[in-house]
Coordinates of N, CA and C in Angstrom, one line a residue:
M1 N 104.9 116.5 127.2 CA 104.6 118.0 127.0 C 105.4 118.5 125.7
E2 N 104.4 119.3 125.0 CA 105.0 119.9 124.0 C 106.0 121.1 123.9
E3 N 107.1 121.2 123.2 CA 107.8 122.3 123.3 C 107.2 123.8 123.2
V4 N 107.5 124.3 123.9 CA 107.1 125.9 124.1 C 107.5 126.6 122.6
S5 N 106.6 127.3 121.9 CA 107.0 127.9 120.5 C 108.3 128.5 120.8
K6 N 109.1 128.3 119.8 CA 110.3 128.8 119.8 C 110.3 129.8 118.3
N7 N 109.7 129.2 117.3 CA 109.6 129.9 116.2 C 108.8 131.1 116.2
I8 N 107.7 131.2 116.9 CA 106.9 132.5 116.9 C 107.3 133.4 117.8
N9 N 107.9 133.0 119.0 CA 108.2 133.9 120.0 C 109.4 134.8 119.9
R10 N 109.9 134.9 118.7 CA 111.1 135.7 118.2 C 110.7 137.0 118.4
K11 N 111.6 137.8 118.9 CA 111.5 139.1 119.0 C 111.9 140.1 117.7
Q12 N 112.4 139.3 116.7 CA 112.3 140.0 115.5 C 111.9 139.0 114.4
R13 N 111.5 139.4 113.3 CA 110.9 138.6 112.2 C 111.9 137.8 111.8
Q14 N 111.7 136.5 111.7 CA 112.7 135.6 110.8 C 112.0 134.9 110.1
L15 N 112.2 135.3 108.7 CA 111.4 134.6 107.6 C 111.7 132.8 107.6
P16 N 112.7 132.5 107.5 CA 113.0 131.0 107.5 C 112.1 130.3 108.5
A17 N 112.2 130.7 109.7 CA 111.5 130.1 110.9 C 109.8 130.1 110.4
F18 N 109.5 131.3 110.1 CA 108.1 131.4 109.8 C 107.6 130.6 108.5
E19 N 108.4 130.6 107.5 CA 108.1 129.7 106.5 C 108.3 128.3 107.0
S20 N 109.1 127.8 107.8 CA 109.0 126.3 108.5 C 107.9 125.9 108.9
L21 N 107.3 127.1 110.0 CA 106.2 127.0 110.6 C 104.8 126.7 109.6
F22 N 105.0 127.5 108.6 CA 104.0 127.4 107.8 C 103.9 126.2 107.0
K23 N 105.1 125.6 106.4 CA 105.2 124.2 105.9 C 104.6 123.1 106.8
E24 N 105.3 123.3 108.0 CA 104.9 122.3 108.8 C 103.1 122.0 109.0
Y25 N 102.6 123.0 109.2 CA 101.3 122.9 109.9 C 100.2 123.4 108.9
Y26 N 100.5 124.0 107.5 CA 99.6 124.3 106.6 C 98.5 123.3 106.3
A27 N 98.8 122.2 106.0 CA 98.1 121.1 105.4 C 97.1 120.7 106.4
A28 N 97.5 120.4 107.6 CA 96.9 120.0 108.8 C 95.7 120.9 109.2
L29 N 96.3 122.2 109.3 CA 95.6 123.4 109.6 C 94.1 123.6 108.6
C30 N 94.4 123.2 107.2 CA 93.5 123.4 106.2 C 92.6 122.2 106.5
T31 N 92.9 121.1 106.8 CA 92.0 119.8 107.3 C 91.1 120.2 108.4
F32 N 91.7 120.8 109.4 CA 91.1 121.3 110.7 C 90.1 122.2 110.3
A33 N 90.5 123.2 109.5 CA 89.6 124.2 109.1 C 88.3 123.8 108.5
F34 N 88.5 122.9 107.3 CA 87.4 122.0 106.7 C 86.4 121.6 107.4
D35 N 86.6 121.1 108.8 CA 85.8 120.3 109.4 C 84.7 121.5 109.9
F36 N 85.1 122.8 110.0 CA 84.4 123.8 110.5 C 83.5 124.4 109.2
V37 N 84.2 124.5 108.1 CA 83.5 125.4 107.2 C 82.9 124.5 105.8
N38 N 83.5 123.4 105.8 CA 83.0 122.2 104.7 C 83.3 122.7 103.4
R39 N 84.2 123.7 103.1 CA 84.6 124.0 101.8 C 86.3 124.1 101.8
H40 N 86.7 123.5 100.8 CA 88.4 123.4 100.9 C 88.8 124.8 100.6
E41 N 88.5 125.6 99.6 CA 88.7 127.0 99.3 C 88.8 127.8 100.3
L42 N 87.5 127.9 101.1 CA 87.3 128.6 102.3 C 88.2 128.2 103.5
A43 N 88.4 127.1 103.6 CA 89.3 126.7 104.7 C 90.6 127.1 104.4
E44 N 91.2 127.0 103.2 CA 92.6 127.5 102.7 C 92.7 128.9 103.0
E45 N 91.7 129.9 102.5 CA 91.5 131.3 102.8 C 91.7 131.5 104.5
I46 N 90.9 130.7 105.1 CA 91.0 131.0 106.8 C 92.5 130.7 107.2
V47 N 93.0 129.7 106.7 CA 94.5 129.3 107.3 C 95.4 130.2 106.9
Q48 N 95.4 130.8 105.6 CA 96.1 131.7 105.0 C 96.2 133.1 105.9
D49 N 94.9 133.4 105.9 CA 94.5 134.7 106.7 C 95.2 134.5 108.3
T50 N 94.9 133.5 108.9 CA 95.7 133.2 110.3 C 97.1 133.4 110.3
F51 N 97.9 132.9 109.1 CA 99.1 132.9 109.1 C 99.5 134.6 108.8
L52 N 98.7 135.0 107.8 CA 99.0 136.5 107.7 C 98.8 137.3 108.9
K53 N 97.8 137.0 109.7 CA 97.7 137.8 110.7 C 98.8 137.7 111.8
I54 N 99.4 136.4 112.1 CA 100.5 136.1 113.0 C 101.6 136.7 112.5
W55 N 101.8 136.7 111.0 CA 103.1 137.5 110.6 C 103.0 138.9 110.7
E56 N 101.8 139.6 110.6 CA 101.7 141.0 111.0 C 102.1 141.4 112.4
K57 N 101.8 140.5 113.4 CA 102.1 140.8 114.8 C 103.2 139.7 115.3
Y58 N 104.1 139.4 114.3 CA 104.9 138.5 114.7 C 105.9 139.0 115.8
T59 N 106.2 140.2 115.6 CA 107.1 140.7 116.8 C 106.5 141.0 117.9
E60 N 105.2 141.2 118.2 CA 104.4 141.6 119.5 C 104.1 140.3 120.3
L61 N 104.2 139.1 119.5 CA 103.4 137.8 120.0 C 104.4 137.3 121.3
D62 N 103.7 136.9 122.0 CA 104.3 136.3 123.4 C 103.4 135.2 123.8
I63 N 103.9 134.0 123.2 CA 102.9 132.8 123.2 C 103.5 131.9 124.3
Q64 N 102.5 131.5 125.3 CA 103.1 130.8 126.4 C 102.6 129.3 126.1
V65 N 102.1 128.8 125.2 CA 101.8 127.5 124.9 C 102.6 126.9 123.7
S66 N 102.3 125.8 123.2 CA 103.1 125.3 121.9 C 102.9 126.1 120.8
E67 N 103.6 126.0 119.7 CA 103.2 126.7 118.5 C 102.1 126.0 117.9
K68 N 101.9 124.5 118.0 CA 100.9 124.0 117.4 C 99.6 124.1 118.2
A69 N 99.5 124.4 119.4 CA 98.2 124.5 120.0 C 97.7 126.0 119.9
Y70 N 98.7 126.8 119.7 CA 98.3 128.3 119.5 C 97.8 128.5 118.0
L71 N 98.5 127.7 117.0 CA 97.9 127.8 115.6 C 96.5 127.2 115.4
Y72 N 96.1 126.1 116.1 CA 95.0 125.4 115.9 C 94.0 126.2 116.6
R73 N 94.2 126.8 117.6 CA 93.3 127.7 118.5 C 93.0 128.8 117.5
A74 N 94.0 129.5 117.0 CA 93.6 130.8 116.2 C 92.9 130.3 114.7
V75 N 93.2 129.2 114.3 CA 92.4 128.8 113.2 C 91.1 128.7 113.5
Q76 N 90.7 127.8 114.7 CA 89.5 127.6 115.1 C 88.6 128.9 115.7
N77 N 89.4 129.8 116.1 CA 88.7 131.2 116.3 C 88.3 131.8 115.0
N78 N 89.2 131.8 114.0 CA 89.0 132.5 112.6 C 87.7 131.7 112.0
C79 N 87.6 130.4 112.1 CA 86.6 129.5 111.7 C 85.1 130.2 112.3
L80 N 85.2 130.2 113.5 CA 84.1 130.5 114.4 C 83.7 131.9 114.0
N81 N 84.4 132.7 113.8 CA 84.2 134.3 113.5 C 83.5 134.2 112.1
Y82 N 84.2 133.5 111.0 CA 83.7 133.3 109.8 C 82.0 133.0 109.8
I83 N 81.8 132.0 110.6 CA 80.6 131.4 110.7 C 79.6 132.1 111.2
K84 N 80.1 132.8 112.3 CA 79.1 133.8 112.9 C 78.8 135.0 111.9
Q85 N 79.7 135.5 111.3 CA 79.8 136.7 110.3 C 78.9 136.2 109.1
N86 N 79.1 135.2 108.7 CA 78.4 134.6 107.4 C 76.9 134.5 107.7
K87 N 76.6 133.8 109.1 CA 75.2 134.0 109.3 C 74.5 135.4 109.2
V88 N 75.1 136.3 109.9 CA 74.4 137.6 110.0 C 74.5 138.2 108.6
R89 N 75.6 138.0 107.8 CA 75.3 138.7 106.3 C 74.3 138.0 105.6
T90 N 74.2 136.7 105.7 CA 73.3 136.0 104.9 C 71.9 136.5 105.2
Q91 N 71.5 136.5 106.6 CA 70.4 137.0 107.2 C 70.1 138.3 106.6
Y92 N 70.9 139.3 107.0 CA 70.6 140.7 106.6 C 70.7 140.9 104.9
G93 N 71.4 140.2 104.4 CA 71.3 140.3 103.0 C 70.0 140.0 102.2
S94 N 69.6 138.7 102.9 CA 68.3 138.1 102.1 C 66.9 139.1 102.8
E95 N 67.1 139.7 103.9 CA 66.1 140.6 104.3 C 65.9 141.7 103.4
Q96 N 67.4 142.4 103.2 CA 67.4 143.6 102.3 C 66.8 143.5 100.9
L97 N 67.3 142.2 100.4 CA 67.1 141.9 98.9 C 65.5 141.7 98.9
Q98 N 64.8 141.0 99.9 CA 63.4 140.9 99.8 C 62.8 142.3 99.8
Q99 N 63.0 143.2 100.6 CA 62.6 144.5 100.6 C 62.8 145.4 99.4
L100 N 63.9 145.1 98.8 CA 64.2 145.8 97.5 C 63.3 145.4 96.4
E101 N 63.3 143.8 96.3 CA 62.6 143.4 95.2 C 61.0 143.5 95.3
S102 N 60.5 143.4 96.5 CA 59.2 143.8 96.8 C 58.7 145.1 96.1
R103 N 59.4 146.0 96.4 CA 59.4 147.4 96.2 C 59.5 147.5 94.9
I104 N 60.3 147.0 94.3 CA 60.3 147.1 92.6 C 59.3 146.3 91.9
S105 N 58.9 145.2 92.6 CA 57.7 144.6 91.7 C 56.4 145.4 92.1
L106 N 56.3 146.0 93.2 CA 55.2 146.9 93.6 C 55.0 148.0 92.5
F107 N 56.3 148.4 91.7 CA 56.2 149.6 90.6 C 55.7 148.7 89.5
S108 N 56.1 147.5 89.3 CA 56.0 146.5 88.1 C 54.4 146.5 88.0
I109 N 53.7 146.3 89.2 CA 52.2 146.1 89.1 C 51.6 147.4 88.7
T110 N 52.0 148.4 89.2 CA 51.3 149.7 89.1 C 51.4 150.2 87.6
S111 N 52.7 149.8 87.0 CA 52.9 150.3 85.6 C 52.2 150.0 84.4
A112 N 51.2 148.8 84.8 CA 50.5 148.3 83.8 C 49.1 149.3 83.7
H113 N 48.8 150.0 84.8 CA 47.8 150.7 84.8 C 47.6 152.1 84.2
S114 N 48.8 152.9 84.2 CA 48.7 154.3 83.6 C 50.1 154.6 82.7
P115 N 49.9 155.4 81.8 CA 51.2 156.0 81.4 C 52.1 156.8 82.2
A116 N 51.7 157.4 83.3 CA 52.6 158.0 84.2 C 53.2 156.9 85.0
A117 N 52.6 155.9 85.4 CA 53.3 154.7 86.1 C 54.2 154.2 85.2
K118 N 54.0 154.0 83.9 CA 55.0 153.3 83.2 C 56.2 154.3 83.0
L119 N 56.0 155.6 82.9 CA 57.0 156.4 82.8 C 58.0 156.4 84.2
E120 N 57.3 156.2 85.3 CA 58.0 156.1 86.6 C 58.8 154.9 86.5
Q121 N 58.3 153.8 86.1 CA 59.0 152.4 86.2 C 60.2 152.6 85.2
S122 N 60.0 153.2 84.1 CA 61.2 153.4 83.1 C 62.2 154.2 83.6
E123 N 61.9 155.4 84.5 CA 62.8 156.1 85.1 C 63.4 155.2 86.4
L124 N 62.8 154.5 86.8 CA 63.3 153.7 88.1 C 64.2 152.6 87.8
E125 N 64.0 152.0 86.3 CA 64.9 151.2 85.6 C 66.1 151.7 85.2
L126 N 66.1 153.2 84.7 CA 67.2 153.9 84.5 C 68.0 154.1 85.6
I127 N 67.5 154.3 86.8 CA 68.3 154.7 88.0 C 68.9 153.7 88.6
A128 N 68.1 152.5 88.4 CA 68.8 151.2 89.0 C 69.8 150.7 88.2
E129 N 69.8 150.9 86.8 CA 70.8 150.6 85.8 C 72.3 151.6 86.2
K130 N 71.9 152.7 86.3 CA 73.1 153.5 86.7 C 73.6 153.3 88.0
A131 N 72.8 152.9 88.9 CA 73.4 152.4 90.2 C 74.2 151.1 90.1
I132 N 73.6 150.2 89.3 CA 74.7 149.0 88.9 C 75.7 149.3 88.2
R133 N 76.0 150.4 87.2 CA 77.0 150.7 86.6 C 78.1 151.3 87.5
K134 N 77.6 151.8 88.6 CA 78.5 152.3 89.5 C 79.4 151.3 90.3
L135 N 79.0 149.9 90.6 CA 79.4 149.0 91.3 C 80.9 148.6 90.5
P136 N 81.9 148.2 91.4 CA 83.1 147.7 90.9 C 82.7 146.6 89.8
P137 N 83.7 146.4 88.6 CA 83.4 145.4 87.7 C 83.1 144.1 88.2
Q138 N 83.9 143.4 89.1 CA 83.7 142.1 89.5 C 82.3 142.0 90.1
C139 N 81.9 143.1 91.1 CA 80.9 143.0 91.8 C 79.7 143.3 90.9
Q140 N 79.6 143.9 90.0 CA 78.7 144.2 88.8 C 78.5 142.9 88.0
D141 N 79.6 142.2 87.6 CA 79.4 141.0 86.9 C 78.5 140.0 87.7
V142 N 79.1 139.8 89.2 CA 78.1 138.7 89.9 C 76.8 139.2 90.2
F143 N 76.6 140.6 90.3 CA 75.3 141.0 90.3 C 74.3 140.5 89.2
R144 N 74.8 140.9 88.1 CA 74.1 140.7 86.8 C 73.9 139.0 86.4
L145 N 75.1 138.4 86.8 CA 74.8 137.1 86.3 C 73.7 136.3 87.4
S146 N 73.8 136.7 88.8 CA 72.9 136.2 89.6 C 71.4 136.8 89.3
R147 N 71.2 138.0 89.1 CA 69.9 138.5 89.1 C 69.3 138.6 87.8
F148 N 70.0 138.8 86.6 CA 69.6 138.9 85.3 C 69.6 137.4 84.6
E149 N 70.6 136.8 84.9 CA 71.0 135.6 84.1 C 70.4 134.5 85.0
E150 N 70.2 134.6 86.4 CA 69.5 133.9 87.2 C 70.6 132.7 87.4
L151 N 71.8 132.7 87.6 CA 72.6 131.6 88.0 C 73.0 131.6 89.2
S152 N 73.3 130.3 89.6 CA 73.7 129.9 91.1 C 74.9 130.5 91.5
Y153 N 75.1 130.5 92.8 CA 76.7 130.9 93.1 C 77.7 130.2 92.6
P154 N 77.7 128.6 92.6 CA 78.5 127.8 92.0 C 78.8 128.0 90.4
E155 N 77.7 128.5 89.9 CA 77.6 128.7 88.3 C 78.5 130.0 88.1
I156 N 78.1 130.9 88.9 CA 78.7 132.3 88.6 C 80.3 132.1 89.0
S157 N 80.6 131.3 90.1 CA 82.1 130.9 90.6 C 82.8 130.2 89.4
R158 N 82.2 129.2 88.7 CA 82.6 128.6 87.6 C 83.0 129.6 86.4
R159 N 81.9 130.3 85.9 CA 82.1 131.2 85.0 C 83.2 132.2 85.2
L160 N 83.1 132.9 86.4 CA 84.1 134.2 86.3 C 85.5 133.5 87.1
G161 N 85.6 132.1 87.3 CA 86.9 131.6 87.9 C 87.2 132.4 89.1
I162 N 86.1 132.4 90.0 CA 86.3 132.9 91.5 C 85.7 132.0 92.3
S163 N 86.0 132.0 93.5 CA 85.7 131.0 94.7 C 84.2 131.4 94.9
I164 N 83.4 130.6 95.7 CA 82.2 130.8 95.8 C 82.0 131.9 96.9
N165 N 83.2 131.7 97.7 CA 83.0 132.8 98.9 C 83.2 134.2 98.2
T166 N 84.0 134.4 97.3 CA 84.2 135.6 96.6 C 82.7 136.0 96.2
V167 N 82.4 135.1 95.3 CA 80.9 135.5 94.7 C 79.8 136.2 95.8
K168 N 80.0 135.2 97.1 CA 78.8 135.7 98.1 C 79.4 136.9 98.5
T169 N 80.7 137.4 98.7 CA 81.2 138.6 99.2 C 80.7 139.6 98.2
Q170 N 81.0 139.7 97.0 CA 80.6 140.4 96.1 C 79.3 140.8 96.1
M171 N 78.6 139.6 96.0 CA 76.8 139.8 96.1 C 76.5 140.7 97.1
T172 N 77.1 140.4 98.4 CA 76.6 141.1 99.4 C 77.0 142.5 99.6
R173 N 78.0 142.8 98.7 CA 78.5 144.2 98.6 C 77.8 145.0 97.5
A174 N 77.4 144.2 96.6 CA 76.5 144.8 95.6 C 75.0 145.1 96.2
L175 N 74.5 144.2 96.9 CA 73.2 144.5 97.4 C 73.3 145.5 98.5
Q176 N 74.3 145.8 99.3 CA 74.5 146.7 100.1 C 74.5 148.2 99.5
R177 N 75.4 148.2 98.5 CA 75.2 149.6 97.9 C 74.2 149.8 96.9
L178 N 73.5 149.0 96.4 CA 72.4 149.3 95.8 C 71.1 149.6 96.7
R179 N 71.2 148.9 98.0 CA 70.2 149.3 98.7 C 70.3 150.7 99.0
D180 N 71.8 151.1 99.5 CA 72.0 152.4 100.1 C 71.7 153.4 99.2
E181 N 71.9 153.1 97.8 CA 71.5 154.2 96.8 C 70.0 154.0 96.3
L182 N 69.4 153.1 96.4 CA 68.0 153.0 95.6 C 66.9 153.0 96.9
L183 N 67.1 152.6 97.8 CA 66.0 152.6 99.0 C 65.6 154.0 99.3
P184 N 66.4 155.0 99.5 CA 65.9 156.3 99.6 C 65.1 157.0 98.5
L185 N 65.5 156.5 97.4 CA 64.5 156.9 96.1 C 63.2 156.0 96.1
L186 N 63.3 155.0 96.4 CA 62.0 154.0 96.5 C 61.3 154.7 97.6
K187 N 61.6 154.9 98.7 CA 60.8 155.5 99.9 C 60.2 156.8 99.4
Q188 N 60.9 157.6 98.6 CA 60.4 159.0 98.3 C 59.4 158.6 97.2
D189 N 59.2 157.8 96.2 CA 58.4 157.4 95.4 C 57.2 156.8 95.9
L190 N 57.2 156.1 97.2 CA 56.2 155.4 97.7 C 55.2 156.2 98.5
K191 N 55.8 157.5 98.8 CA 55.0 158.6 99.7 C 53.8 159.1 98.9

């Protein structure tokens, strides 16, 4: 029978006990998380996030199982939550991107037919560029590298020195903000 948690169940935060817990389980938990997400950096982020959440609720925790069992279950839950959220983000982001790209390409097709349509497209491009400039710097960089230079997420990750997960997060944010700003304008123009 495993020893019931002594380090986590403290009524007061004790940094040395928490550090000891972190050092003892961190590497094994990263390996465990990797089995779920298949990416080392992401596994490390999930484990670090798990420890951060534990630290934030350190004084409130009352664990009735071993610290090892508690940590593994917490990491497992965080991995499963990430997988579920990532599926939703990926599906939602790709659907919104397809809608936005199809509407922009519709303007490209019509622009060849008349000077007025060319003017509309020029205005649309200016509006889109203004919307892109409103994005936070890293978000803007990720979007431009993906859409204008057509780099893959791993290529963007290497070029910017950030994790692929960060690239995905920044791209999702960029698409969401651009969708929020541009779709209402595109709907008006299509009427």
